[in-house]
Amino acid sequence: MRRLFPVTDTTVDPADREWDLAELAEAYAYPEPQTGEPVAWLRANMVATLDGAAQHDGRSQPISNATDMRIFGTLRALADVVLVGAETVRQEGYRPARVRAEFAARREAAGQQPVPAIAVVSAGLDLDFSLPLFASPVVPTLILTGAAAAPDRVVAAEKAGARVVVAGDGAGVEPARAVRALAELGHTRLLTEGGPRLLGQLVAAGVLDELCLTVSPMLTAGGAQRIAGGPAVAVPQRFELASLLEEAGFLFSRYRRT
């Protein structure tokens, strides 16, 4: 384990210092693509309290901290696409990804767009298309939906500048098909930020490759959701620990599919 400490703290070992963004980018780099057809790698980034709450008062920000947000920003800067559920877009007030000068050269070298596209998973397309996420993104926002989505909502989404991607034969989105559809568009470095319902669907479908989980040293009690909701899988899926960082009691873990 390597710890993170403020660089101004001279009482700790030099190795125990705050990592800069370049070091975080190396630590969280996606696996190198193999030869042959591009294969998507889907990672999730979530935060949870000691008693398993993924939110407080309906939002994740109160249980986060500054370092968690630095890692959040780094993971976004490494991704081609950020996958997010429609309810999370509504609750968290999602905005389009912003250009980060610190990652511009890295993204250009990797053949990526200046920022990751946000891909909203929505069956009903019950979204406010006047929001900046749709009205003023750096790159067009994607909407993943089913073939049975209401035609008038599809038209409204496309008129707002979003790109609608069909990833299901019915009203909803099929997770495995969504991952394939994004890969076919050239997006292989995938990141999901939830919410819990979407993450539960991805887990149940067996398409999640990696989980970056921040364990917040807080207790909230109450009835807040866990990081993944929905029906349980038949057999628990085993992941292995890839890395673990710590700062001020927050644990920043990374698990990969075995």
XYZ file of N, CA, C and O in Angstrom, residues 36-176:
564
model
N -5.721 -7.466 -32.519
C -7.001 -7.974 -32.982
C -8.096 -6.946 -32.799
O -7.850 -5.750 -32.725
N -9.331 -7.417 -32.715
C -10.479 -6.517 -32.609
C -10.448 -5.763 -31.289
O -10.073 -6.312 -30.254
N -10.827 -4.473 -31.294
C -10.836 -3.706 -30.048
C -11.831 -4.286 -29.058
O -12.960 -4.618 -29.409
N -11.402 -4.438 -27.828
C -12.254 -4.970 -26.775
C -12.412 -3.894 -25.704
O -11.430 -3.311 -25.253
N -13.636 -3.639 -25.324
C -13.892 -2.604 -24.329
C -13.510 -3.090 -22.933
O -13.627 -4.275 -22.612
N -13.027 -2.165 -22.111
C -12.741 -2.425 -20.697
C -13.617 -1.469 -19.894
O -13.508 -0.260 -20.015
N -14.523 -2.043 -19.096
C -15.477 -1.245 -18.337
C -15.100 -1.208 -16.868
O -15.054 -2.249 -16.208
N -14.815 -0.021 -16.379
C -14.545 0.168 -14.955
C -15.633 1.039 -14.344
O -16.231 1.871 -15.023
N -15.878 0.818 -13.068
C -16.828 1.638 -12.316
C -16.069 2.415 -11.262
O -15.067 1.943 -10.717
N -16.546 3.603 -10.973
C -15.974 4.431 -9.916
C -17.097 4.837 -8.972
O -18.029 5.536 -9.378
N -17.004 4.368 -7.725
C -18.062 4.623 -6.752
C -17.448 4.947 -5.394
O -16.275 4.649 -5.132
N -18.263 5.527 -4.533
C -17.848 5.822 -3.163
C -18.918 5.276 -2.230
O -20.113 5.307 -2.547
N -18.479 4.743 -1.084
C -19.412 4.205 -0.102
C -18.884 4.455 1.303
O -17.672 4.501 1.529
N -19.797 4.625 2.255
C -19.408 4.814 3.649
C -19.082 3.471 4.299
O -19.291 2.411 3.711
N -18.610 3.529 5.544
C -18.285 2.300 6.270
C -19.496 1.406 6.443
O -19.361 0.167 6.507
N -20.688 1.988 6.518
C -21.896 1.178 6.666
C -22.619 0.962 5.341
O -23.792 0.600 5.313
N -21.900 1.166 4.231
C -22.408 0.751 2.928
C -23.280 1.730 2.179
O -23.847 1.381 1.144
N -23.395 2.970 2.663
C -24.228 3.949 1.964
C -23.480 4.545 0.777
O -22.336 4.979 0.915
N -24.136 4.583 -0.374
C -23.526 5.171 -1.569
C -23.892 6.636 -1.733
O -23.355 7.313 -2.606
N -24.780 7.130 -0.871
C -25.255 8.514 -0.981
C -25.626 9.031 0.402
O -25.822 8.260 1.346
N -25.728 10.332 0.525
C -26.318 10.959 1.704
C -27.200 12.096 1.206
O -26.751 12.944 0.421
N -28.457 12.060 1.597
C -29.440 13.018 1.076
C -29.520 12.959 -0.446
O -29.668 13.983 -1.127
N -29.367 11.750 -0.987
C -29.533 11.539 -2.419
C -28.337 11.880 -3.284
O -28.405 11.754 -4.503
N -27.215 12.296 -2.664
C -26.041 12.684 -3.450
C -24.790 12.028 -2.872
O -24.711 11.759 -1.670
N -23.805 11.813 -3.728
C -22.557 11.176 -3.295
C -21.546 12.183 -2.751
O -20.645 11.809 -1.989
N -21.678 13.455 -3.114
C -20.680 14.452 -2.726
C -20.448 14.542 -1.211
O -19.298 14.668 -0.773
N -21.502 14.466 -0.364
C -21.263 14.602 1.079
C -20.380 13.520 1.690
O -19.843 13.722 2.783
N -20.227 12.377 1.037
C -19.398 11.309 1.606
C -18.051 11.208 0.882
O -17.279 10.281 1.125
N -17.755 12.165 0.024
C -16.506 12.192 -0.726
C -15.520 13.133 -0.039
O -15.795 13.704 1.015
N -14.323 13.284 -0.620
C -13.361 14.291 -0.156
C -12.542 14.780 -1.349
O -12.746 14.338 -2.493
N -11.594 15.682 -1.112
C -10.858 16.311 -2.206
C -10.047 15.295 -3.006
O -9.986 15.366 -4.241
N -9.400 14.344 -2.324
C -8.602 13.348 -3.049
C -9.479 12.425 -3.869
O -9.130 12.045 -4.992
N -10.625 12.062 -3.329
C -11.574 11.257 -4.087
C -11.965 11.980 -5.369
O -12.066 11.372 -6.443
N -12.156 13.300 -5.295
C -12.524 14.061 -6.474
C -11.363 14.172 -7.455
O -11.567 14.238 -8.667
N -10.116 14.193 -6.956
C -8.950 14.201 -7.862
C -8.884 12.888 -8.631
O -8.602 12.869 -9.839
N -9.135 11.790 -7.944
C -9.148 10.486 -8.615
C -10.332 10.406 -9.569
O -10.206 9.903 -10.695
N -11.475 10.925 -9.142
C -12.658 11.007 -10.009
C -12.296 11.716 -11.316
O -12.605 11.243 -12.415
N -11.633 12.871 -11.204
C -11.254 13.630 -12.392
C -10.238 12.897 -13.248
O -10.297 12.952 -14.480
N -9.316 12.193 -12.604
C -8.302 11.433 -13.344
C -8.945 10.303 -14.124
O -8.626 10.076 -15.309
N -9.854 9.577 -13.495
C -10.520 8.468 -14.173
C -11.316 8.963 -15.371
O -11.332 8.317 -16.436
N -11.962 10.099 -15.216
C -12.676 10.690 -16.355
C -11.705 11.046 -17.476
O -11.991 10.826 -18.656
N -10.561 11.606 -17.107
C -9.595 12.061 -18.112
C -8.977 10.905 -18.874
O -8.448 11.101 -19.973
N -9.046 9.698 -18.337
C -8.490 8.525 -19.013
C -9.510 7.816 -19.899
O -9.144 7.007 -20.752
N -10.786 8.120 -19.708
C -11.849 7.369 -20.372
C -12.212 7.937 -21.740
O -12.073 9.134 -21.997
N -12.715 7.054 -22.597
C -13.322 7.482 -23.860
C -14.756 7.941 -23.631
O -15.224 8.894 -24.256
N -15.450 7.217 -22.755
C -16.862 7.464 -22.492
C -17.133 7.283 -21.003
O -16.591 6.386 -20.371
N -17.998 8.150 -20.474
C -18.496 8.009 -19.104
C -19.955 7.595 -19.186
O -20.796 8.330 -19.717
N -20.233 6.416 -18.679
C -21.569 5.828 -18.743
C -22.315 6.160 -17.447
O -21.806 5.914 -16.350
N -23.519 6.687 -17.569
C -24.249 7.114 -16.377
C -25.744 6.917 -16.583
O -26.253 7.037 -17.705
N -26.428 6.570 -15.495
C -27.869 6.377 -15.567
C -28.632 7.685 -15.600
O -28.174 8.710 -15.077
N -29.817 7.654 -16.184
C -30.622 8.872 -16.323
C -30.992 9.461 -14.968
O -31.007 10.682 -14.792
N -31.293 8.612 -13.972
C -31.674 9.121 -12.659
C -30.512 9.845 -11.995
O -30.695 10.872 -11.332
N -29.304 9.333 -12.189
C -28.126 10.003 -11.639
C -27.915 11.353 -12.321
O -27.533 12.333 -11.676
N -28.161 11.423 -13.616
C -28.066 12.704 -14.335
C -29.009 13.720 -13.708
O -28.646 14.879 -13.478
N -30.221 13.263 -13.392
C -31.208 14.181 -12.819
C -30.850 14.570 -11.382
O -30.936 15.749 -11.005
N -30.436 13.612 -10.573
C -30.185 13.886 -9.151
C -28.898 14.675 -8.926
O -28.833 15.545 -8.057
N -27.835 14.321 -9.677
C -26.521 14.911 -9.428
C -26.271 16.175 -10.252
O -25.227 16.807 -10.116
N -27.211 16.527 -11.120
C -27.015 17.721 -11.943
C -25.825 17.576 -12.866
O -24.968 18.460 -12.935
N -25.756 16.468 -13.601
C -24.591 16.175 -14.434
C -24.327 17.256 -15.477
O -25.253 17.764 -16.106
N -23.070 17.546 -15.634
C -22.625 18.506 -16.642
C -21.678 17.795 -17.612
O -21.144 16.729 -17.293
N -21.436 18.343 -18.786
C -20.493 17.716 -19.725
C -19.085 17.740 -19.166
O -18.732 18.580 -18.331
N -18.273 16.786 -19.604
C -16.873 16.761 -19.195
C -16.170 18.005 -19.718
O -16.476 18.495 -20.804
N -15.236 18.518 -18.923
C -14.515 19.723 -19.339
C -13.098 19.373 -19.788
O -12.520 18.368 -19.372
N -12.545 20.201 -20.635
C -11.181 19.997 -21.120
C -10.212 20.210 -19.961
O -10.298 21.203 -19.235
N -9.305 19.256 -19.787
C -8.289 19.360 -18.749
C -6.927 19.480 -19.427
O -6.448 18.529 -20.055
N -6.298 20.641 -19.302
C -5.013 20.869 -19.970
C -3.961 19.859 -19.525
O -3.095 19.464 -20.310
N -4.046 19.424 -18.256
C -3.049 18.498 -17.720
C -3.066 17.147 -18.439
O -2.071 16.418 -18.423
N -4.196 16.812 -19.053
C -4.318 15.504 -19.702
C -4.389 15.608 -21.227
O -4.562 14.600 -21.905
N -4.257 16.813 -21.770
C -4.445 17.014 -23.209
C -3.460 16.199 -24.037
O -3.844 15.534 -25.007
N -2.179 16.230 -23.667
C -1.163 15.512 -24.439
C -1.378 14.004 -24.352
O -1.234 13.288 -25.357
N -1.730 13.524 -23.174
C -1.978 12.096 -22.994
C -3.147 11.636 -23.852
O -3.087 10.589 -24.501
N -4.224 12.418 -23.868
C -5.390 12.034 -24.659
C -5.083 12.075 -26.152
O -5.504 11.199 -26.913
N -4.344 13.073 -26.580
C -3.985 13.171 -27.998
C -3.119 11.990 -28.413
O -3.331 11.392 -29.482
N -2.161 11.623 -27.573
C -1.278 10.500 -27.886
C -2.045 9.181 -27.951
O -1.683 8.276 -28.708
N -3.118 9.080 -27.170
C -3.925 7.864 -27.156
C -4.993 7.861 -28.245
O -5.765 6.900 -28.356
N -5.041 8.931 -29.058
C -6.028 9.015 -30.118
C -7.433 9.289 -29.618
O -8.410 8.951 -30.299
N -7.540 9.923 -28.449
C -8.845 10.208 -27.866
C -9.330 11.609 -28.213
O -8.543 12.477 -28.567
N -10.630 11.819 -28.088
C -11.205 13.150 -28.220
C -10.712 14.016 -27.051
O -10.193 13.497 -26.067
N -10.868 15.332 -27.145
C -10.373 16.201 -26.071
C -10.948 15.879 -24.697
O -10.291 16.081 -23.680
N -12.185 15.388 -24.668
C -12.823 15.001 -23.411
C -13.619 13.720 -23.656
O -13.976 13.416 -24.803
N -13.923 12.982 -22.591
C -14.787 11.816 -22.786
C -16.220 12.250 -23.072
O -16.686 13.271 -22.554
N -16.892 11.494 -23.887
C -18.320 11.725 -24.100
C -19.082 11.172 -22.901
O -18.687 10.175 -22.305
N -20.160 11.825 -22.522
C -21.068 11.285 -21.513
C -22.121 10.463 -22.239
O -22.727 10.935 -23.211
N -22.322 9.222 -21.807
C -23.329 8.339 -22.400
C -24.403 8.079 -21.349
O -24.140 7.442 -20.325
N -25.589 8.583 -21.578
C -26.695 8.461 -20.634
C -27.542 7.251 -21.005
O -27.997 7.123 -22.143
N -27.742 6.366 -20.036
C -28.585 5.187 -20.242
C -30.009 5.556 -19.847
O -30.280 5.897 -18.690
N -30.929 5.497 -20.813
C -32.295 5.922 -20.545
C -33.274 5.170 -21.439
O -33.144 5.205 -22.661
N -34.243 4.516 -20.819
C -35.272 3.826 -21.594
C -36.317 4.809 -22.103
O -36.721 4.760 -23.264
N -36.749 5.739 -21.238
C -37.834 6.631 -21.598
C -37.391 7.961 -22.166
O -38.227 8.743 -22.638
N -36.085 8.262 -22.126
C -35.543 9.548 -22.585
C -36.246 10.722 -21.899
O -36.477 11.772 -22.503
N -36.576 10.508 -20.616
C -37.210 11.564 -19.828
C -36.115 12.476 -19.286
O -35.765 12.452 -18.107
N -35.574 13.292 -20.178
C -34.412 14.119 -19.864
C -34.667 15.551 -20.307
O -35.406 15.796 -21.268
N -34.029 16.476 -19.597
C -34.154 17.890 -19.945
C -33.053 18.233 -20.949
O -31.900 18.424 -20.579
N -33.419 18.303 -22.215
C -32.422 18.497 -23.264
C -31.924 19.938 -23.361
O -31.064 20.233 -24.197
N -32.440 20.808 -22.507
C -31.922 22.177 -22.476
C -30.726 22.312 -21.532
O -30.068 23.348 -21.518
N -30.429 21.263 -20.766
C -29.309 21.310 -19.824
C -27.979 21.365 -20.569
O -27.876 20.879 -21.708
N -26.929 21.916 -19.942
C -25.614 21.999 -20.597
C -25.094 20.647 -21.074
O -24.362 20.580 -22.065
N -25.466 19.555 -20.387
C -25.012 18.229 -20.796
C -25.384 17.933 -22.238
O -24.667 17.237 -22.953
N -26.506 18.463 -22.677
C -26.967 18.251 -24.051
C -26.778 19.491 -24.926
O -26.505 19.376 -26.117
N -26.908 20.657 -24.328
C -26.884 21.889 -25.108
C -25.481 22.385 -25.424
O -25.270 23.023 -26.472
N -24.506 22.117 -24.563
C -23.174 22.699 -24.792
C -22.016 21.781 -24.381
O -21.096 22.229 -23.697
N -22.033 20.526 -24.786
C -20.879 19.669 -24.481
C -19.739 19.926 -25.467
O -19.964 20.419 -26.577
N -18.524 19.596 -25.061
C -17.372 19.706 -25.974
C -17.501 18.687 -27.099
O -17.205 18.976 -28.261
N -17.932 17.484 -26.749
C -18.238 16.449 -27.746
C -19.687 16.028 -27.518
O -20.189 16.116 -26.390
N -20.399 15.604 -28.560
C -21.825 15.283 -28.397
C -22.074 14.236 -27.322
O -21.348 13.241 -27.210
N -23.106 14.462 -26.538
C -23.536 13.485 -25.539
C -24.234 12.333 -26.242
O -24.983 12.526 -27.199
N -23.981 11.127 -25.757
C -24.621 9.930 -26.294
C -25.794 9.550 -25.395
O -25.754 9.764 -24.179
N -26.814 8.984 -25.984
C -27.925 8.431 -25.221
C -28.118 6.987 -25.653
O -28.359 6.710 -26.834
N -27.965 6.071 -24.718
C -28.178 4.651 -24.976
C -29.607 4.298 -24.593
O -30.031 4.544 -23.454
N -30.348 3.727 -25.516
C -31.746 3.405 -25.261
C -32.128 2.163 -26.037
O -31.306 1.571 -26.744
N -33.397 1.751 -25.889
C -33.877 0.575 -26.601
C -34.581 0.927 -27.897
O -34.946 2.084 -28.138
N -34.789 -0.094 -28.717
C -35.427 0.125 -30.019
C -36.874 0.605 -29.877
O -37.417 1.215 -30.800
N -37.484 0.329 -28.713
C -38.886 0.720 -28.513
C -39.036 2.105 -27.888
O -40.137 2.483 -27.488
N -37.964 2.861 -27.817
C -38.050 4.217 -27.252
C -39.027 5.058 -28.063
O -39.143 4.907 -29.286
N -39.716 5.959 -27.383
C -40.714 6.811 -28.043
C -40.058 7.637 -29.146
O -39.097 8.369 -28.885
N -40.548 7.530 -30.381
C -39.926 8.248 -31.507
C -39.823 9.756 -31.298
O -38.834 10.374 -31.702
N -40.844 10.365 -30.648
C -40.794 11.809 -30.466
C -39.667 12.214 -29.507
O -39.054 13.274 -29.674
N -39.368 11.340 -28.511
C -38.274 11.645 -27.591
C -36.921 11.454 -28.280
O -35.970 12.180 -28.013
N -36.838 10.479 -29.171
C -35.609 10.281 -29.940
C -35.350 11.507 -30.810
O -34.224 12.017 -30.880
N -36.403 11.993 -31.465
C -36.270 13.183 -32.308
C -35.836 14.380 -31.472
O -34.963 15.164 -31.874
N -36.440 14.540 -30.291
C -36.085 15.664 -29.413
C -34.625 15.586 -28.981
O -33.925 16.605 -28.940
N -34.156 14.379 -28.692
C -32.762 14.195 -28.278
C -31.810 14.562 -29.407
O -30.810 15.267 -29.203
N -32.117 14.070 -30.600
C -31.246 14.338 -31.741
C -31.294 15.816 -32.139
O -30.266 16.389 -32.527
N -32.455 16.421 -32.011
C -32.569 17.852 -32.313
C -31.723 18.684 -31.352
O -31.175 19.732 -31.715
N -31.578 18.190 -30.111
C -30.773 18.893 -29.114
C -29.282 18.690 -29.333
O -28.466 19.344 -28.680
N -28.925 17.780 -30.250
C -27.510 17.546 -30.551
C -26.953 16.260 -30.003
O -25.779 15.946 -30.222
N -27.770 15.483 -29.289
C -27.300 14.209 -28.744
C -27.292 13.146 -29.843
O -28.035 13.240 -30.822
N -26.459 12.142 -29.651
C -26.425 11.010 -30.569
C -27.105 9.831 -29.889
O -26.670 9.384 -28.820
N -28.182 9.323 -30.463
C -28.939 8.225 -29.881
C -28.394 6.907 -30.418
O -28.273 6.712 -31.632
N -28.054 6.005 -29.489
C -27.509 4.694 -29.843
C -28.462 3.629 -29.320
O -28.735 3.568 -28.115
N -28.977 2.794 -30.215
C -29.893 1.721 -29.813
C -29.070 0.541 -29.295
O -28.192 0.024 -29.983
N -29.383 0.137 -28.051
C -28.638 -0.956 -27.422
C -29.595 -1.908 -26.713
O -29.343 -2.354 -25.596
N -30.685 -2.214 -27.368
C -31.668 -3.133 -26.814
C -32.845 -3.264 -27.759
O -33.191 -2.308 -28.458
N -33.456 -4.460 -27.777
C -34.563 -4.686 -28.701
C -35.883 -4.171 -28.167
O -36.817 -3.903 -28.925
N -35.987 -4.013 -26.837
C -37.229 -3.534 -26.235
C -37.112 -2.084 -25.829
O -36.471 -1.277 -26.494
N -37.740 -1.770 -24.686
C -37.702 -0.396 -24.202
C -36.394 -0.075 -23.489
O -35.936 1.063 -23.499
N -35.797 -1.086 -22.851
C -34.602 -0.858 -22.055
C -33.308 -1.146 -22.796
O -33.293 -1.546 -23.963
N -32.224 -0.940 -22.060
C -30.870 -1.155 -22.598
C -30.328 -2.474 -22.086
O -30.441 -2.789 -20.900
N -29.745 -3.259 -22.985
C -29.083 -4.510 -22.615
C -27.605 -4.199 -22.379
O -26.907 -3.756 -23.301
N -27.096 -4.388 -21.149
C -25.735 -3.967 -20.822
C -24.659 -4.484 -21.768
O -23.802 -3.713 -22.214
N -24.694 -5.773 -22.079
C -23.658 -6.327 -22.956
C -23.724 -5.683 -24.339
O -22.690 -5.402 -24.962
